[in-house]
PDB file of C-alpha atoms in Angstrom:
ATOM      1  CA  UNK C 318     -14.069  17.723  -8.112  1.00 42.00           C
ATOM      2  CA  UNK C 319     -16.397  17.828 -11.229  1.00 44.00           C
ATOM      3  CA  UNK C 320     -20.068  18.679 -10.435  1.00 44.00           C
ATOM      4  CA  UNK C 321     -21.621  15.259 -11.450  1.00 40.00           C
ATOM      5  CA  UNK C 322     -24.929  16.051  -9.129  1.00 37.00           C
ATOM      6  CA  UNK C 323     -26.967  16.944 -12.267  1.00 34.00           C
ATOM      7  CA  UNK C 324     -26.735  13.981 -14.235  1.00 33.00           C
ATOM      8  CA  UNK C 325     -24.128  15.067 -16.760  1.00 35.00           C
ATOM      9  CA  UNK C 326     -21.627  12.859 -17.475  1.00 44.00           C
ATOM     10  CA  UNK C 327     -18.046  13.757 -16.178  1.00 64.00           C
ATOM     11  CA  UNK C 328     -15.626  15.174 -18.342  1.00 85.00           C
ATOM     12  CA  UNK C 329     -12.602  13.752 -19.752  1.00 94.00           C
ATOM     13  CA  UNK C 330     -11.317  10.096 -20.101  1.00 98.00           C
ATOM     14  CA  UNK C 331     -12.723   7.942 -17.818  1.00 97.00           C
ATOM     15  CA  UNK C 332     -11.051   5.070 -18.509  1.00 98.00           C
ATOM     16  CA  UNK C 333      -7.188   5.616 -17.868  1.00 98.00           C
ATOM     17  CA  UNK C 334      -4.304   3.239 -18.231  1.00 98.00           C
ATOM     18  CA  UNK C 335      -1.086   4.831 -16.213  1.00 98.00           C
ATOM     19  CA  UNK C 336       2.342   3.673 -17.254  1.00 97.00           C
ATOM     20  CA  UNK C 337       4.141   5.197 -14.558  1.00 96.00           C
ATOM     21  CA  UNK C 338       3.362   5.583 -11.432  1.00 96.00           C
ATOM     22  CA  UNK C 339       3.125   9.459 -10.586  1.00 97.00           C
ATOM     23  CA  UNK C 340       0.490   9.877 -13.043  1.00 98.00           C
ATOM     24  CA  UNK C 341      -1.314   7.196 -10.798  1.00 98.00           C
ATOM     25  CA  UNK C 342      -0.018   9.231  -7.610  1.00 98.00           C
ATOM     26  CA  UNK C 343      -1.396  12.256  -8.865  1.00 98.00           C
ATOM     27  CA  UNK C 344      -5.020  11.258  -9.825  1.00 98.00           C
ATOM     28  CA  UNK C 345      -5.293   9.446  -6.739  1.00 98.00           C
ATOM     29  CA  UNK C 346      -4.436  12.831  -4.710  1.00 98.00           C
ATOM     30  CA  UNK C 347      -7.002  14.599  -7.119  1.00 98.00           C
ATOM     31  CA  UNK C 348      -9.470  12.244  -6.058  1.00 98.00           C
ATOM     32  CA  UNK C 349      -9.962  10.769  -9.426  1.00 98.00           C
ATOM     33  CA  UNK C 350      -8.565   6.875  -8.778  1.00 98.00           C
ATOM     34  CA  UNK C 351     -11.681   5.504 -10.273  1.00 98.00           C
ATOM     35  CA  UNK C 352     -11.110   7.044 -13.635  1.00 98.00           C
ATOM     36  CA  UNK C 353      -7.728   4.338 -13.456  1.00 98.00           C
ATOM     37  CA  UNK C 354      -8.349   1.047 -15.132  1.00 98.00           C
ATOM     38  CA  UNK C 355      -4.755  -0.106 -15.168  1.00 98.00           C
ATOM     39  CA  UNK C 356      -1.308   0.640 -13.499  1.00 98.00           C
ATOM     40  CA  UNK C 357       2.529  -0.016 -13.661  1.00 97.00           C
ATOM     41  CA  UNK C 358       3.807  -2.697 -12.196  1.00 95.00           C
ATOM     42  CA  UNK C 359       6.349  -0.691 -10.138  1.00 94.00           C
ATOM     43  CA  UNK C 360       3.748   1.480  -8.737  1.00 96.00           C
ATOM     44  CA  UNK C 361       4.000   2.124  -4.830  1.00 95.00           C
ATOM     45  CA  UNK C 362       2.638   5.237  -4.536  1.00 96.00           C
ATOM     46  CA  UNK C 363       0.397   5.259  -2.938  1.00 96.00           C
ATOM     47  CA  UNK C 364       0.197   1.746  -1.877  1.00 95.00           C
ATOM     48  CA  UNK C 365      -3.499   0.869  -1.901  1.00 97.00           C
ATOM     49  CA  UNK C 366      -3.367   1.208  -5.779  1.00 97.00           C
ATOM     50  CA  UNK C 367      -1.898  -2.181  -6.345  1.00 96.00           C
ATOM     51  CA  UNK C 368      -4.637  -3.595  -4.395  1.00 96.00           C
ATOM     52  CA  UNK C 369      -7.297  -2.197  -6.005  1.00 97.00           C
ATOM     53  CA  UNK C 370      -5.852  -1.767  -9.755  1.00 98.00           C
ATOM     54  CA  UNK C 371      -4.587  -3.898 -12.381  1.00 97.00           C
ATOM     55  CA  UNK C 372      -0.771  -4.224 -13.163  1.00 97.00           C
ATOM     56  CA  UNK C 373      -0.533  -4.114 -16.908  1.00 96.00           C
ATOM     57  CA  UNK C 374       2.804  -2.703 -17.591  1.00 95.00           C
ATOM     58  CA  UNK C 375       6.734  -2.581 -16.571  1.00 91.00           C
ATOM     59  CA  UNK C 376       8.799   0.401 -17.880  1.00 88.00           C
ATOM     60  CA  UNK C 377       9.870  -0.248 -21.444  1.00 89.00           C
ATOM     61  CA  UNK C 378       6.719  -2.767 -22.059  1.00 92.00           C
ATOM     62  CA  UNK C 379       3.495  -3.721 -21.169  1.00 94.00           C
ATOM     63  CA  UNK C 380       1.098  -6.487 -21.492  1.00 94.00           C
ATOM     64  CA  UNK C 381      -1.048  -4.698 -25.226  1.00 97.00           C
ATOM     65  CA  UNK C 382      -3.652  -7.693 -25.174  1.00 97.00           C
ATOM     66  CA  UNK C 383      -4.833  -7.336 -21.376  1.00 97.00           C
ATOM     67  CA  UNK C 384      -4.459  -2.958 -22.094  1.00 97.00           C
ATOM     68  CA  UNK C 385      -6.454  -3.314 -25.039  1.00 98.00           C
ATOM     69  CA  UNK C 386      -8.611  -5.152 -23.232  1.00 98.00           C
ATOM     70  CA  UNK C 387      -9.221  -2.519 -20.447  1.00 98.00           C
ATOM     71  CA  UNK C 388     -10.694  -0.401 -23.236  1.00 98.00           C
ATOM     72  CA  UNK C 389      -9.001   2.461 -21.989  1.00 98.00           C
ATOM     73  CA  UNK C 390      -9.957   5.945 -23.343  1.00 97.00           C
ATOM     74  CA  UNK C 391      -6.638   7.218 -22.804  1.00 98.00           C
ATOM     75  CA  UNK C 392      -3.097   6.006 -21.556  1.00 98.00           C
ATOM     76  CA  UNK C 393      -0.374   7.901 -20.296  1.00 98.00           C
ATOM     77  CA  UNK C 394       3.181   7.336 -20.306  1.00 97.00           C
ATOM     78  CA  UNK C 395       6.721   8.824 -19.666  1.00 96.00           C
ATOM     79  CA  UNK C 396      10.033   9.557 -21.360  1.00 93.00           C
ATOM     80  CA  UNK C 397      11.257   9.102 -24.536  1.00 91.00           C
ATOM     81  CA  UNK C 398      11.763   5.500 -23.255  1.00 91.00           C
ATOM     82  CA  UNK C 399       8.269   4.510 -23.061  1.00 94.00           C
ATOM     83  CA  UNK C 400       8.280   5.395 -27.138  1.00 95.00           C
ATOM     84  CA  UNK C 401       8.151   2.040 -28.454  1.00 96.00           C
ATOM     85  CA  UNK C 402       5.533   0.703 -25.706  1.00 96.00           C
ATOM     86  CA  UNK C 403       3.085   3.694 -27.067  1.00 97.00           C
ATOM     87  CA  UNK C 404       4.087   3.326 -30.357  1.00 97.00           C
ATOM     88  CA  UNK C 405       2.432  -0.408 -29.981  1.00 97.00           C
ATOM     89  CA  UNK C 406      -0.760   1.093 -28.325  1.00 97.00           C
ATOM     90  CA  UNK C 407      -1.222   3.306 -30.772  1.00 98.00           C
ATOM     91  CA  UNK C 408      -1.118   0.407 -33.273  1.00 97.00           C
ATOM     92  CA  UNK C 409      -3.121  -1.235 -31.211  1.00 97.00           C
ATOM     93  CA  UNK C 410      -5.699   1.885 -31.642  1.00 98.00           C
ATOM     94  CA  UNK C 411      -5.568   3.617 -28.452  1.00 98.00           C
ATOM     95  CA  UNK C 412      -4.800   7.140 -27.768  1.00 98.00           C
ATOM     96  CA  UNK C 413      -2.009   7.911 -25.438  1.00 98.00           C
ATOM     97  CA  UNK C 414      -0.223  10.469 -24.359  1.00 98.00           C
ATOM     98  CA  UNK C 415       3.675  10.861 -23.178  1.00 97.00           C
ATOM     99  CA  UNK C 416       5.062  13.308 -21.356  1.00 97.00           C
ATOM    100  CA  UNK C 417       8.824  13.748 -21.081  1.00 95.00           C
ATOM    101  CA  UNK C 418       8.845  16.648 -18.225  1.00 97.00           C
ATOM    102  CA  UNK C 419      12.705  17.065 -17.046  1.00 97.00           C
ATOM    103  CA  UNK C 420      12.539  19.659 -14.765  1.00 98.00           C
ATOM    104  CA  UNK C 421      10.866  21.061 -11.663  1.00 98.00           C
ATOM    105  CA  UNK C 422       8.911  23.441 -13.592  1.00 98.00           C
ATOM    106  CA  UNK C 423       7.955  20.865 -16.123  1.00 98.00           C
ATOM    107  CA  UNK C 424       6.791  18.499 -13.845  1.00 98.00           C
ATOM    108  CA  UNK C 425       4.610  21.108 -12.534  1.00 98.00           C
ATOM    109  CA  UNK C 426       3.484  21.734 -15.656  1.00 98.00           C
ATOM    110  CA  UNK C 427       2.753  18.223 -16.415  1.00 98.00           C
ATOM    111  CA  UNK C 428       0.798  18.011 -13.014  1.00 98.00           C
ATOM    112  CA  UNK C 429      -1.333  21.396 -14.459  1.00 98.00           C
ATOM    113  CA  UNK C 430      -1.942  19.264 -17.988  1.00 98.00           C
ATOM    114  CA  UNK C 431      -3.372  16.026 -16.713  1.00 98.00           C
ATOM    115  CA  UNK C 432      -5.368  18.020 -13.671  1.00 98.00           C
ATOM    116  CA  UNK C 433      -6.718  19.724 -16.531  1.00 97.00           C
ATOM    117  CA  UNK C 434      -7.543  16.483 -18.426  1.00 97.00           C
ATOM    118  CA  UNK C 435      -9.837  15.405 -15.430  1.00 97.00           C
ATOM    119  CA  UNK C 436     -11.172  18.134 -14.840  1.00 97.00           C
ATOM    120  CA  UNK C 437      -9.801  19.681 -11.440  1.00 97.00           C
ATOM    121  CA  UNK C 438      -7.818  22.745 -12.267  1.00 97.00           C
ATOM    122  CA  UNK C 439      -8.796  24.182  -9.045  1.00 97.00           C
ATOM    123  CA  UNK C 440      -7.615  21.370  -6.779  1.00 98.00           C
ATOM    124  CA  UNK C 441      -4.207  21.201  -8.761  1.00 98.00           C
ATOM    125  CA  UNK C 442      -3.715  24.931  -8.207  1.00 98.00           C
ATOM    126  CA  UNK C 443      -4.008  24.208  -4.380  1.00 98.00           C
ATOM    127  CA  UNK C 444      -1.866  21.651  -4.332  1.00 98.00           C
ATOM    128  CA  UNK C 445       0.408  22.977  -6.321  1.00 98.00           C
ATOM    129  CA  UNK C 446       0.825  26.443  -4.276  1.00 98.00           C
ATOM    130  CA  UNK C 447       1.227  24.591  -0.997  1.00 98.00           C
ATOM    131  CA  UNK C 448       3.886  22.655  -3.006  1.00 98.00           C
ATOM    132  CA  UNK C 449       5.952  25.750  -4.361  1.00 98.00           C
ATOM    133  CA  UNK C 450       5.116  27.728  -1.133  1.00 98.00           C
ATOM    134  CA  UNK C 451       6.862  24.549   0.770  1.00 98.00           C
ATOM    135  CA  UNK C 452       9.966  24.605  -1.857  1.00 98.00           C
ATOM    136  CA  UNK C 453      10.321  28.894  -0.845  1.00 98.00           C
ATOM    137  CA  UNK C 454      10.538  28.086   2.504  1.00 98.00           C
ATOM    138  CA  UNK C 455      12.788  25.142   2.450  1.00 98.00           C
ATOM    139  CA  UNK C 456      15.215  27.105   0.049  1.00 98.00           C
ATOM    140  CA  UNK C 457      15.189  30.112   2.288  1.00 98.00           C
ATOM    141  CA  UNK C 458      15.540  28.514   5.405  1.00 97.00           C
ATOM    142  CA  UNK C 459      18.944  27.129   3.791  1.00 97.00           C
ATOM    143  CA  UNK C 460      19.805  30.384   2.659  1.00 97.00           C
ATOM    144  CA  UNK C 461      20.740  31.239   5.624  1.00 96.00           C
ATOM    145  CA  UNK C 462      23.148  28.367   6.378  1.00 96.00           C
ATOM    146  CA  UNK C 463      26.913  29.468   6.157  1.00 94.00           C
ATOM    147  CA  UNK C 464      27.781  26.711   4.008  1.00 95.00           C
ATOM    148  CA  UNK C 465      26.184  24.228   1.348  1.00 97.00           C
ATOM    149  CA  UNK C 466      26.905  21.191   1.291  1.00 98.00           C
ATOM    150  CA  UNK C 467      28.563  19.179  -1.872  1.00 98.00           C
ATOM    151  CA  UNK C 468      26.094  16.188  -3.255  1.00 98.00           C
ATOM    152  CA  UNK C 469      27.036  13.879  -5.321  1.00 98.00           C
ATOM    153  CA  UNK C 470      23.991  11.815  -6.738  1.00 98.00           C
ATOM    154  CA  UNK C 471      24.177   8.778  -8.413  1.00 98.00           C
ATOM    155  CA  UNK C 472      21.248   7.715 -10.424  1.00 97.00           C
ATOM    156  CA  UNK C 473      23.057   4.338 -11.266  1.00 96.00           C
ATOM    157  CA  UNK C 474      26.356   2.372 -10.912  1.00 96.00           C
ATOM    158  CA  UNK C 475      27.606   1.011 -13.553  1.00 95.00           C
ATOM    159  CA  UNK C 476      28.063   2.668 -15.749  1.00 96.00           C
ATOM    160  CA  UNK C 477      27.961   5.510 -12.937  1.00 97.00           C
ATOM    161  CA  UNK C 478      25.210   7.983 -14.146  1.00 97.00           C
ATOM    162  CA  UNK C 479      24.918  11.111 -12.221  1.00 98.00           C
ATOM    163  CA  UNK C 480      21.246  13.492 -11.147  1.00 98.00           C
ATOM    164  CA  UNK C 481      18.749  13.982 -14.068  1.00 97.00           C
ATOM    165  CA  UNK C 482      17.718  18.223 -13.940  1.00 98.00           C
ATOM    166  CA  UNK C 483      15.034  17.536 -11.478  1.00 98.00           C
ATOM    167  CA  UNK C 484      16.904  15.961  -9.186  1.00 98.00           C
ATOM    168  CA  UNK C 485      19.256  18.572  -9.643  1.00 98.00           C
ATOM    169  CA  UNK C 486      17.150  21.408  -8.971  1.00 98.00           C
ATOM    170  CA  UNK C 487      15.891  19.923  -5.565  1.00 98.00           C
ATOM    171  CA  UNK C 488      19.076  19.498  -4.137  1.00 98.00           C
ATOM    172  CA  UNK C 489      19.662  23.051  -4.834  1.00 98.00           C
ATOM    173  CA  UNK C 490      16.264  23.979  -3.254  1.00 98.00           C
ATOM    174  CA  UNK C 491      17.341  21.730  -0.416  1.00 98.00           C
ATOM    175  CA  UNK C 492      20.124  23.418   0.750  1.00 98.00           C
ATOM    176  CA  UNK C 493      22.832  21.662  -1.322  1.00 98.00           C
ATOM    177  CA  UNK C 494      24.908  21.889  -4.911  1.00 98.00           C
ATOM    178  CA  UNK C 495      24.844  19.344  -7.481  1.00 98.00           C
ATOM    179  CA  UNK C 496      28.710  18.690  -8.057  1.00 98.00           C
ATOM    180  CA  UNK C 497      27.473  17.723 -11.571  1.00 98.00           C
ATOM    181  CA  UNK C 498      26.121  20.807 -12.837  1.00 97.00           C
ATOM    182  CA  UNK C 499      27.255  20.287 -16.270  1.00 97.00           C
ATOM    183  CA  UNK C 500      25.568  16.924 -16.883  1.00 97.00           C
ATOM    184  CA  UNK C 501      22.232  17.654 -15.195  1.00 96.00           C
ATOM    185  CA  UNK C 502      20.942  19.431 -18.471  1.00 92.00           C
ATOM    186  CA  UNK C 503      21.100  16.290 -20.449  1.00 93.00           C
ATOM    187  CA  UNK C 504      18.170  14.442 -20.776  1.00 88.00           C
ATOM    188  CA  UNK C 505      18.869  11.329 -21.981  1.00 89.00           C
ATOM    189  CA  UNK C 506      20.542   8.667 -19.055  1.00 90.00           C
ATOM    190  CA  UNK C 507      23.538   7.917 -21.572  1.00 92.00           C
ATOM    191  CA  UNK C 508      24.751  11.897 -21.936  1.00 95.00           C
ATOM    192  CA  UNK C 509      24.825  11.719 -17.842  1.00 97.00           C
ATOM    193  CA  UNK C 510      27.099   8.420 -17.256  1.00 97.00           C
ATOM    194  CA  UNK C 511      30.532   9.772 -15.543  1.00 98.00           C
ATOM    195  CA  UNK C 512      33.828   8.385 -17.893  1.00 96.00           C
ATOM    196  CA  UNK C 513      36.364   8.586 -15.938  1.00 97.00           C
ATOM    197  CA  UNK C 514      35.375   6.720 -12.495  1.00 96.00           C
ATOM    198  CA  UNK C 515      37.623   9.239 -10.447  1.00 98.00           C
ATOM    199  CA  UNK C 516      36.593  12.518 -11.450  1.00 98.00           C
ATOM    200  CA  UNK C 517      33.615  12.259  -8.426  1.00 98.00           C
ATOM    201  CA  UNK C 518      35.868  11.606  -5.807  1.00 97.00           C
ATOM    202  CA  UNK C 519      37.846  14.493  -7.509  1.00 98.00           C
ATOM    203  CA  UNK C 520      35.213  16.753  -6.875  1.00 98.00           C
ATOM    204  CA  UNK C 521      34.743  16.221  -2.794  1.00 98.00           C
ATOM    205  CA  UNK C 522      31.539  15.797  -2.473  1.00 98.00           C
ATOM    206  CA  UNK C 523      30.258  16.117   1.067  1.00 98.00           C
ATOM    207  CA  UNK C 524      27.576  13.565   0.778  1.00 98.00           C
ATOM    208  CA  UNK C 525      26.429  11.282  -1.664  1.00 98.00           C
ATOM    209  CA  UNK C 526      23.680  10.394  -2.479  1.00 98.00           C
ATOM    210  CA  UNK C 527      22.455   6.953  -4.413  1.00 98.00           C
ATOM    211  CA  UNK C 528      19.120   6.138  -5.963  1.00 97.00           C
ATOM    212  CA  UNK C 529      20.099   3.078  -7.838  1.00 95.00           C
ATOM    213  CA  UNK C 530      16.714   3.138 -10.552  1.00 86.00           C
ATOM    214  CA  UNK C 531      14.868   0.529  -8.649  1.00 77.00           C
ATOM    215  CA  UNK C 532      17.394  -1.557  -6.979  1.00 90.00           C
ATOM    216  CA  UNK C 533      19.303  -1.456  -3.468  1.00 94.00           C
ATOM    217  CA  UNK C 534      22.026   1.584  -2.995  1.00 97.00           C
ATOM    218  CA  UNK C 535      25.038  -0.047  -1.424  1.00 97.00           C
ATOM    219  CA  UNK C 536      27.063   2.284   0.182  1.00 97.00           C
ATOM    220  CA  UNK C 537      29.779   0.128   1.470  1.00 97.00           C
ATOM    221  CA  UNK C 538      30.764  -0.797  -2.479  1.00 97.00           C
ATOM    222  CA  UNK C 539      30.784   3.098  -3.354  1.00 97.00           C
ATOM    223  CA  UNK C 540      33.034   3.568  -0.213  1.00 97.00           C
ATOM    224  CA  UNK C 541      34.818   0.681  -1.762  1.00 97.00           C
ATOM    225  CA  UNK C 542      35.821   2.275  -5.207  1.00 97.00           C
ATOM    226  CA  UNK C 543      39.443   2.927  -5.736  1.00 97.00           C
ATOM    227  CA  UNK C 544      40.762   6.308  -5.304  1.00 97.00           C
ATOM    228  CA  UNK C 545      37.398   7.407  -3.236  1.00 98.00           C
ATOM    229  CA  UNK C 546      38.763   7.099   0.185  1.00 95.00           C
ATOM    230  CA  UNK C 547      39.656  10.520   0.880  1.00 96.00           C
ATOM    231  CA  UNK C 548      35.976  11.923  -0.686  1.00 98.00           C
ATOM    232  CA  UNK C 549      34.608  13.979   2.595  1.00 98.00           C
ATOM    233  CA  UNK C 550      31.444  12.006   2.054  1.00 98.00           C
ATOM    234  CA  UNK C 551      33.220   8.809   2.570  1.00 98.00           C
ATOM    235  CA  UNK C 552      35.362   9.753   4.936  1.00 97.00           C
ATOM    236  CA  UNK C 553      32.468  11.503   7.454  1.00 97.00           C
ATOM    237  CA  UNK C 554      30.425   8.368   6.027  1.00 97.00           C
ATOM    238  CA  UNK C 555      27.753  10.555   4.365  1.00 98.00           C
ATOM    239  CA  UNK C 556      26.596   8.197   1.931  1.00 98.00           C
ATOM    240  CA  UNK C 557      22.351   8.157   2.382  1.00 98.00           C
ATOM    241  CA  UNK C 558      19.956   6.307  -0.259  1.00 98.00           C
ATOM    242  CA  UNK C 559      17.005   8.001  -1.247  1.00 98.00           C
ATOM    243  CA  UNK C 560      14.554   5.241  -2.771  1.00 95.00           C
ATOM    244  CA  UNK C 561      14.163   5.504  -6.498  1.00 95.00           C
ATOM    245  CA  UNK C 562      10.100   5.549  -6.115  1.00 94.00           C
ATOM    246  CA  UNK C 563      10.565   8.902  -3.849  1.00 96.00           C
ATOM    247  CA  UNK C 564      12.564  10.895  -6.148  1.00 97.00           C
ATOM    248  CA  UNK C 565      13.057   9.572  -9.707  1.00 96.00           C
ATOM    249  CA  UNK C 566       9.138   9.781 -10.273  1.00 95.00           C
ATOM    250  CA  UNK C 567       8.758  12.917 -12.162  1.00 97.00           C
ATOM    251  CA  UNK C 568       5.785  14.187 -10.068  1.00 98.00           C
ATOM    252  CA  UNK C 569       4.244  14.343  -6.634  1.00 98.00           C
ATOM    253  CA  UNK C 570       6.421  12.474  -4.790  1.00 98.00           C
ATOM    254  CA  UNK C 571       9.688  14.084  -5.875  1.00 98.00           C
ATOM    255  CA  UNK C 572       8.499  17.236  -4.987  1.00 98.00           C
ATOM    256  CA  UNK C 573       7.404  16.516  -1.729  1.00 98.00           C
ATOM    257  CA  UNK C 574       8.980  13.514  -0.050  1.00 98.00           C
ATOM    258  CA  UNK C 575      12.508  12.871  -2.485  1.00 98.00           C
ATOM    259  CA  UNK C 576      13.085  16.981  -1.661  1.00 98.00           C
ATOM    260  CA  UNK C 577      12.208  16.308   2.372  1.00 98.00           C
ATOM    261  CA  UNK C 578      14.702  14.022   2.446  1.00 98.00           C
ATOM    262  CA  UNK C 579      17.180  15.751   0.480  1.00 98.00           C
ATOM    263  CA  UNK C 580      16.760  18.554   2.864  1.00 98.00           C
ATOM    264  CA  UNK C 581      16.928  16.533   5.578  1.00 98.00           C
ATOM    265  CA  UNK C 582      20.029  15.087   4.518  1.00 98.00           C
ATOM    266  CA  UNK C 583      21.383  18.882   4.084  1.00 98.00           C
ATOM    267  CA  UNK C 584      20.002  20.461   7.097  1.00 98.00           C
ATOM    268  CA  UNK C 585      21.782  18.226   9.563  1.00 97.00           C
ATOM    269  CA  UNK C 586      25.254  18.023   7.517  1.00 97.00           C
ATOM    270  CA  UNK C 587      25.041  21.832   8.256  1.00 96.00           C
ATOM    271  CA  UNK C 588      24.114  21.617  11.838  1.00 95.00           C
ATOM    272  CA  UNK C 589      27.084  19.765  11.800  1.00 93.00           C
ATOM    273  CA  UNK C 590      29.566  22.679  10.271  1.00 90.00           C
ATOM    274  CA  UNK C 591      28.610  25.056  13.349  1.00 76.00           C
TER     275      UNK C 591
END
């Protein structure tokens, strides 16, 4: 952590307002909560930050007056759909940053920028080594499996909207194959929504995997679709959630916990081949 022994004041904001909640995650592992004045409301992660920190915002909006009156020296955001929320701070005179990471290697980009930004390069670089060293051994370990597993993940219902790259990405590091390749590069939700309501059930996935964007998966009305009762995933009953907060967060917790549980999911579908 910064040296702060000698007197000198410690560098970077001190006074940070956090959007979303792995920017919250993240400075809490760096040991920097108490530079956070202000959090999302859907933060979870980790859970003793909604006792001890303001909720100011949602996702697409926040509460400016009570921000403002934080007197935050810097807030951060994410995605191009936080653009008109920081386009009010910024009217409102505050500088803010957004990120729009889409990828594994972005995130941990994003993870290197705002470690940087506090001050604690070092302890990012550790944590970020154990973190790739973990995603090695994971993806190795399912090397070795005879077969991978088909996912299917569905980052919404209606309209269906299949796995941003991230999300992606991990399931191939798990052990698995994203049976929508093609749509993973597209960052916006709208270029990833599936037309024709069939075409996943046309493409067997073994198990499937929901993550409905903050609400409840319901397997039993995916089972329930016409024309998906001969998916393997349905049939075998592999359909798993994977809560929204642990794997649709671009940033600690997707990388750690969303991919555990992806590989989880993998591993013992495999077990299951032999």
């Amino acid at each position: 952590m910064p040296d702060t022994s000698s007197g000198v004041a410690t560098l970077g904001p001190q006074r940070i307002v956090c959007l979303t909640e792995e920017t919250t995650e993240w400075l809490y592992l760096l040991g920097q909560e108490a530079r956070i004045v202000g959090i999302s409301g859907y933060t979870v992660r980790p859970r003793r930050a909604r006792q001890e920190k303001p909720r100011v915002s949602a996702f697409l909006d926040g509460k400016i007056d009570r921000i403002v009156a934080l007197e935050p020296d810097l807030v951060i955001g994410f995605s191009d759909m936080q653009a008109a929320l920081a386009d009010k701070l910024i009217r409102a005179g505050l500088n803010v940053l957004v990120t729009n990471q889409r990828s594994v290697a972005q995130i941990f980009g994003t993870l290197r920028l705002v470690a940087g930004l506090v001050g604690c390069n070092a302890e990012a670089e550790s944590w970020i080594s154990a973190c790739q060293q973990r995603h090695h051994d994971i993806a190795a370990e399912a090397a070795r499996w005879p077969r991978r597993p088909r996912v299917y993940f569905e980052e919404w219902d209606e309209p269906m909207i299949s796995a941003i790259q991230w999300v992606s990405e991990l399931i191939g590091i798990a052990g698995g194959a994203d049976v929508f390749p093609e749509l993973a590069g597209q960052s916006m939700g709208r270029d990833r929504v599936i037309i024709d309501a069939l075409e996943p059930a046309r493409r067997a996935p073994d198990l499937i995997v929901g993550s409905w964007c903050g609400k409840k998966f319901r397997p039993e009305r995916v089972a329930a679709r016409t024309g998906w009762h001969d998916v393997p995933a349905v049939r075998d009953g592999e359909l798993h959630e994977i809560k929204s907060c642990d794997i649709l967060q671009p940033g600690p917790a997707a990388l750690t916990d969303g991919l555990a549980e992806l590989h989880r999911l993998c591993a013992r579908w495999s077990a299951r081949q032999a």
